[in-house]
Coordinates of C-alpha atoms and ligand atoms in Angstrom, one line a residue:
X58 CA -20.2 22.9 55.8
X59 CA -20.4 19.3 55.6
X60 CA -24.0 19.0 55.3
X61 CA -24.0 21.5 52.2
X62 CA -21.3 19.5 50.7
X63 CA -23.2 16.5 50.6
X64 CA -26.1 18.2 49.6
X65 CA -23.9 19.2 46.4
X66 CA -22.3 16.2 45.6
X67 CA -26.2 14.6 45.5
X68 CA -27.0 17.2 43.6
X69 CA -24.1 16.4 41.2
X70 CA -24.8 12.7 41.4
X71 CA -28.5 13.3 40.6
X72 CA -27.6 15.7 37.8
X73 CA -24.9 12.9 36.6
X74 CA -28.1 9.8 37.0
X75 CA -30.3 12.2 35.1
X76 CA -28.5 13.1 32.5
X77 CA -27.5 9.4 31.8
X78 CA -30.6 8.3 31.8
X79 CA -31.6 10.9 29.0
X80 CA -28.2 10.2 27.0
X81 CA -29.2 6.5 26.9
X82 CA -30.7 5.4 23.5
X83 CA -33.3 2.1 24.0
X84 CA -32.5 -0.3 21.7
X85 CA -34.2 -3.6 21.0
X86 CA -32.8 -6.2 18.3
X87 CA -34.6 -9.4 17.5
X88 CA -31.5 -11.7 17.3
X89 CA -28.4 -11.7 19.0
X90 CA -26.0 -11.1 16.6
X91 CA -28.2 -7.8 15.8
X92 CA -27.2 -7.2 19.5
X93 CA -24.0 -7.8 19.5
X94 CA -23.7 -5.2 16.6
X95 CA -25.7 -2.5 18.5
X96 CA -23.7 -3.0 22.0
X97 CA -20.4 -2.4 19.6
X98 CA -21.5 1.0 18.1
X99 CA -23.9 2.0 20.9
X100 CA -21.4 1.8 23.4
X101 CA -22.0 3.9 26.5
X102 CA -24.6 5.3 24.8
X103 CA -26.9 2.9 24.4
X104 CA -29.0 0.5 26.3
X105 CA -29.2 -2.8 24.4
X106 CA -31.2 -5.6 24.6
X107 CA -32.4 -8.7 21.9
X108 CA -35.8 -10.5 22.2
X109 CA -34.8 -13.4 21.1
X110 CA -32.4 -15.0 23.7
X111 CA -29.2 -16.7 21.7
X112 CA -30.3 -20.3 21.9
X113 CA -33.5 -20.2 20.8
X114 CA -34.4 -21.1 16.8
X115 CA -35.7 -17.2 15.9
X116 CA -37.6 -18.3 12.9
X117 CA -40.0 -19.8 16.1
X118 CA -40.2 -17.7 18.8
X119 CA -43.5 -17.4 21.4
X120 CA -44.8 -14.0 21.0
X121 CA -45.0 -13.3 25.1
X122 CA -46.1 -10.3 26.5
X123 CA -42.9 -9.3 28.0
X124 CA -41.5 -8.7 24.8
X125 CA -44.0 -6.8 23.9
X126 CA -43.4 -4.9 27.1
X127 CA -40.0 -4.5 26.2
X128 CA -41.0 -2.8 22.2
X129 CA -42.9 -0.6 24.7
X130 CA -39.9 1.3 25.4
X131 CA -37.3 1.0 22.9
X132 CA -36.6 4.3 20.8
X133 CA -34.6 1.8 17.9
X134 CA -35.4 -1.5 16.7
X135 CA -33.3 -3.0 14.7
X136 CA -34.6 -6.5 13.2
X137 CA -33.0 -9.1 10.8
X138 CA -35.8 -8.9 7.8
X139 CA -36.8 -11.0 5.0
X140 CA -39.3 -12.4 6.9
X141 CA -36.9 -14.3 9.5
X142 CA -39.1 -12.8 12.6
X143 CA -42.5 -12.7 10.2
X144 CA -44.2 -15.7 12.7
X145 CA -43.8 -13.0 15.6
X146 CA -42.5 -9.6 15.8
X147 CA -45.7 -8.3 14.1
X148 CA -48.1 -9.4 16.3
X149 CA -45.5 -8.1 19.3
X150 CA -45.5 -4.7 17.6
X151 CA -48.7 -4.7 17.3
X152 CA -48.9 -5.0 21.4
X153 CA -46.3 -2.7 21.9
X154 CA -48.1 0.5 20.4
X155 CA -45.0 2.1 20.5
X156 CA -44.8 5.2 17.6
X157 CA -41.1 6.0 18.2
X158 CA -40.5 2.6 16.0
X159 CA -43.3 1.9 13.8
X160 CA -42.9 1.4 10.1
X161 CA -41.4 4.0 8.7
X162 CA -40.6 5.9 11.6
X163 CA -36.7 6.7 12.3
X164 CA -36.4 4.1 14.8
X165 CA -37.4 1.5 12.6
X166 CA -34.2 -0.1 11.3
X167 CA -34.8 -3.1 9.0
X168 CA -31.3 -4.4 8.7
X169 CA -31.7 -6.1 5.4
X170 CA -31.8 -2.8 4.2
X171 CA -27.6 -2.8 4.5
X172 CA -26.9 -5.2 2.5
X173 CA -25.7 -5.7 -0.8
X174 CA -26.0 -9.2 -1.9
X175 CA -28.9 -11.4 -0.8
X176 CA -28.6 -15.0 -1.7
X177 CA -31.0 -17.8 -2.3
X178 CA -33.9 -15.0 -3.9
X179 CA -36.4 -18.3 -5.3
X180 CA -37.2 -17.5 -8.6
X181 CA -40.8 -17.5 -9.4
X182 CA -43.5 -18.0 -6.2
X183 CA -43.2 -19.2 -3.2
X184 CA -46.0 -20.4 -1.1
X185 CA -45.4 -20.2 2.5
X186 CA -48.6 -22.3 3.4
X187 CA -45.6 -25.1 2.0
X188 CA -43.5 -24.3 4.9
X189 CA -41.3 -22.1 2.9
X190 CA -39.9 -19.9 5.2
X191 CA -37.1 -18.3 2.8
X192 CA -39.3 -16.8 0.3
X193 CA -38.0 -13.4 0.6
X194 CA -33.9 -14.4 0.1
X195 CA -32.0 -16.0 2.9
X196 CA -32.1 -14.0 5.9
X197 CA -28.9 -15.8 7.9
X198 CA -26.8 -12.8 6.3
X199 CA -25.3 -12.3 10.2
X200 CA -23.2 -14.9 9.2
X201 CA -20.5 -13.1 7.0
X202 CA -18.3 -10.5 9.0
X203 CA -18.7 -8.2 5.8
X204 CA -22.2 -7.7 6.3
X205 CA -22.1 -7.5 10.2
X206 CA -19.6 -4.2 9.2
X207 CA -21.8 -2.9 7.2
X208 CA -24.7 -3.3 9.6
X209 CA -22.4 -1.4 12.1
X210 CA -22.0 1.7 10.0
X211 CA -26.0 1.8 9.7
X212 CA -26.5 1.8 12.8
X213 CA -24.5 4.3 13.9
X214 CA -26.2 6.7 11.0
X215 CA -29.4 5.4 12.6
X216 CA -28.3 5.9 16.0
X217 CA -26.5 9.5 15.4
X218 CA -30.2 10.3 13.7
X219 CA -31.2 10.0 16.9
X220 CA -29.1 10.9 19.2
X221 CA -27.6 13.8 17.2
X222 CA -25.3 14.5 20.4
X223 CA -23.3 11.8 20.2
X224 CA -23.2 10.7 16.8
X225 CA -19.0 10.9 16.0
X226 CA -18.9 8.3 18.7
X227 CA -21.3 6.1 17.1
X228 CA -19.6 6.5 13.5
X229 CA -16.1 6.1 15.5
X230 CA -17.7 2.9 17.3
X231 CA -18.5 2.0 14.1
X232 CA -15.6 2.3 12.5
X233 CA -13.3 0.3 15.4
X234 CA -16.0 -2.8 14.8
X235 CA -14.9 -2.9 10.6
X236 CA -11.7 -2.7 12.0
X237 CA -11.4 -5.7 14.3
X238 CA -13.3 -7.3 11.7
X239 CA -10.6 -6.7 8.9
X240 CA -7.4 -7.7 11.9
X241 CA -9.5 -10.8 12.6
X242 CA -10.2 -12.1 8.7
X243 CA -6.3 -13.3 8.3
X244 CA -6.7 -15.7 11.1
X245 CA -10.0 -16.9 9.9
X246 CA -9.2 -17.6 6.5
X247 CA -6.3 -19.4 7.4
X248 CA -8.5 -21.6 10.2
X249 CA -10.7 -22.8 7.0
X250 CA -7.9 -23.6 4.1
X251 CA -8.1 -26.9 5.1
X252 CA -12.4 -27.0 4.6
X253 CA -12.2 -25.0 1.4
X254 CA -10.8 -28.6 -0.3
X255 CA -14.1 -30.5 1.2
X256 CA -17.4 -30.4 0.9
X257 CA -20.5 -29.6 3.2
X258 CA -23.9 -30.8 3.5
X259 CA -26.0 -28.5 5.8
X260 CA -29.2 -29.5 7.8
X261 CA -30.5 -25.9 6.9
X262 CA -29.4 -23.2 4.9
X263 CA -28.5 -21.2 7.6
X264 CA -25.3 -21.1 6.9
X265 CA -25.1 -20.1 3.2
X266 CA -23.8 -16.9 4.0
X267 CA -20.6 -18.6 6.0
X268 CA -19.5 -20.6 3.3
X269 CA -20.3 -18.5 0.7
X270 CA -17.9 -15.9 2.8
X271 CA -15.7 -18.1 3.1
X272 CA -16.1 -20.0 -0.1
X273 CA -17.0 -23.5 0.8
X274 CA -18.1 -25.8 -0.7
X275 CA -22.5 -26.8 -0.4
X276 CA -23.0 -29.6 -2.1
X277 CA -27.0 -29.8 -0.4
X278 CA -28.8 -29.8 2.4
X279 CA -30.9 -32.6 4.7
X280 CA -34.2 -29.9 4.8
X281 CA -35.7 -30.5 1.0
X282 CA -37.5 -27.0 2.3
X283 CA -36.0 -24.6 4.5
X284 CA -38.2 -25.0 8.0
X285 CA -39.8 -28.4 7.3
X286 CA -38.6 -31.5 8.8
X287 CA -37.0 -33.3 6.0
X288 CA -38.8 -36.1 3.8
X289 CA -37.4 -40.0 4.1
X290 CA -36.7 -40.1 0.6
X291 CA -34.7 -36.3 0.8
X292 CA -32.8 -37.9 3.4
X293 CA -31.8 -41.3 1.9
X294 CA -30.9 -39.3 -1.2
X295 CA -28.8 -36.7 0.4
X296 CA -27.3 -40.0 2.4
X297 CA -26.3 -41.3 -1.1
X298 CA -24.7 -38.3 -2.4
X299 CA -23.0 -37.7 0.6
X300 CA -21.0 -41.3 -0.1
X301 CA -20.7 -41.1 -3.2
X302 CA -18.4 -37.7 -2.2
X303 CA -15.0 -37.1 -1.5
X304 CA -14.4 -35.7 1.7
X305 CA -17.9 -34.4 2.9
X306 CA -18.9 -33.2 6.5
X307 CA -22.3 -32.0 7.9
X308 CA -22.9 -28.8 9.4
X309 CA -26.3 -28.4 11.8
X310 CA -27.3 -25.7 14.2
X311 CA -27.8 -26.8 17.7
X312 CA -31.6 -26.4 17.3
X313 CA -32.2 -28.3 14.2
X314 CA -32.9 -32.1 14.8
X315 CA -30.0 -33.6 15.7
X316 CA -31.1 -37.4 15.8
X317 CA -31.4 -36.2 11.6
X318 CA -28.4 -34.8 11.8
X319 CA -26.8 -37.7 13.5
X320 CA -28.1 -40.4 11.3
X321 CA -27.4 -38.5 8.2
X322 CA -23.3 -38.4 9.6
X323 CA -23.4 -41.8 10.8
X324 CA -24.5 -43.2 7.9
X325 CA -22.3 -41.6 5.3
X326 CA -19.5 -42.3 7.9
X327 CA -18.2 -38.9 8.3
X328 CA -18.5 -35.6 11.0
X329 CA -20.5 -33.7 12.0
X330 CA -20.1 -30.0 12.9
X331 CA -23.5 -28.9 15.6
X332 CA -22.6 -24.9 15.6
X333 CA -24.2 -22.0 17.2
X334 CA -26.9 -20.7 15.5
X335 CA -26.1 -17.1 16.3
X336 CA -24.5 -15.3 19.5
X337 CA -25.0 -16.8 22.3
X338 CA -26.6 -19.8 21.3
X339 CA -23.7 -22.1 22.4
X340 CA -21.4 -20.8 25.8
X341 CA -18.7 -19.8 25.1
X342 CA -20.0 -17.2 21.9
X343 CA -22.0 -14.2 23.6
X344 CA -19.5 -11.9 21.9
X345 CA -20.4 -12.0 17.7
X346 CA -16.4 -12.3 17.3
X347 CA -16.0 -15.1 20.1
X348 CA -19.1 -16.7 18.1
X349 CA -17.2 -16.3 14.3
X350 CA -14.4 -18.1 15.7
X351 CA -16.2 -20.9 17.3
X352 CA -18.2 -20.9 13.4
X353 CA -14.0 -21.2 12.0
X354 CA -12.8 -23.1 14.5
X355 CA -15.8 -25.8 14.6
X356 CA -15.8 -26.5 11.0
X357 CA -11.7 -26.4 10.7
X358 CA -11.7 -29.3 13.3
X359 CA -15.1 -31.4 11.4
X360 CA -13.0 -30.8 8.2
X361 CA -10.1 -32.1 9.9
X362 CA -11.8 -35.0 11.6
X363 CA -13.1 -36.4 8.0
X364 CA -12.2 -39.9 7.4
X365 CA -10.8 -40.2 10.4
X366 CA -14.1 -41.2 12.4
Ligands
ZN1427 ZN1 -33.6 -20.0 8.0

């Protein structure tokens, strides 16, 4: 008896493992935040993981086999767009071979695709043997809540396309991420009132999508191109506009150069804010609404430290 009731319950167990295994969906994002986004409407579902680990600058990342390995097997890729991973993800899918997510295919999931408003489209060419590595629109577009919903509700179309079993939950996953989204956007708008009356200068505009969400106020940045190390001239100039300013404070990620950054703050005589790029890229953020609050709650207290130095 009790030998045939183990063999049943392995049976069970094995049915359970199998069945699990088939159930999950392989995704792979680029970034974090892309992620964080997929782990929220995946759920239980899905099996996520991002290539590029939070604290590393994705505009740069080393195009290592493992990653490729890791394309190998994904059924879904979703990745940022508008050239932010253009250095390296083709060369990775290229490696990877892997037809369930080649352009074109259902598991290929541009995300720029969900979103409505793009900003900083250059007007006229750009020539990206300049360095210009924005010549498509500003990619940071993680940035603003808004569009992380609306990335959310893709993905669970994208997800439920292929997965057609579970797709309520994916939509219902979905729909639970736009709303802790909308209970969280009080609180964050009233963490900021304080920086909406200052200005900002930004190392990189990374973070156009942030203010612009939250209607700062940019008043330039210390990169004269986006992904170039900044001229000596660009930098004395934005040093002089900076004190000629009421109330300014720079903003850098923690993988831009801070000795820039530094000088740039020092020298104006005000604060500087070093966030986390995206997700992860700081402790403390691995969850994208733990990193949105560190965003508010950094800036509140640079905006707050002004003049005060
Ligand atoms: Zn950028």
């Amino acid at each position: 008896m009790n030998i045939i009731r183990t063999m049943f319950m392995a049976a069970i167990m094995m049915t359970a493992m199998a069945g699990h295994s088939l159930a999950d969906l392989k995704v792979v994002t680029t970034i974090t935040d892309l992620a964080r986004i997929a782990e929220a409407v995946g759920g239980d579902d899905a099996q996520v993981s991002a290539l590029c680990p939070g604290p590393r600058d994705p505009h740069f990342l080393p195009a290592k086999p493992s990653l490729a390995r890791k394309l190998s097997k994904a059924d879904l890729l979703c990745y940022n767009g508008l050239e932010l991973e253009i250095g390296w993800l083709p060369l990775l899918l290229n490696k990877a071979r892997n037809p369930r997510i080649k352009a074109g295919s259902q598991g290929d999931m541009d995300c720029s695709g969900a979103i409505q408003t793009i900003l900083d489209i250059p007007d006229g060419n750009v020539d990206r043997a300049m360095g210009d590595i924005h010549a498509q629109g500003n990619p940071h577009y993680t940035l603003n809540p808004e569009n992380a919903v609306l990335i959310a509700r893709e993905m669970a179309f994208r997800m439920g396309q292929l997965d057609p079993e579970n797709k309520a939950d994916y939509k219902a996953r979905a729909s639970a991420f736009a709303e802790e989204v909308a209970n969280r956007l009080p609180g964050w708008n009233d963490q900021l009132a304080e920086a909406r009356s200052k200005s900002i200068i930004l190392y990189h505009s990374h973070w156009n999508y942030f203010t612009h969400w939250q209607q700062l106020k940019v008043v330039g940045e210390i990169e004269n191109r986006p992904g170039i190390s900044p001229s000596p001239r660009h930098v004395q100039a934005i040093i002089e506009k900076g004190r000629d300013l009421d109330g300014v404070m720079i903003v850098a990620a923690q993988w831009d150069h801070q000795d820039v950054a530094e000088e740039v703050a020092e020298r104006i005589g005000t604060s500087l804010a070093v966030l986390p790029g995206y997700s992860g890229a700081q402790k403390g953020t691995d969850n994208y609404f733990d990193f949105i609050d560190r965003l508010c709650s950094n800036v509140a207290e640079a905006a707050a430290a002004i003049g005060k130095e």
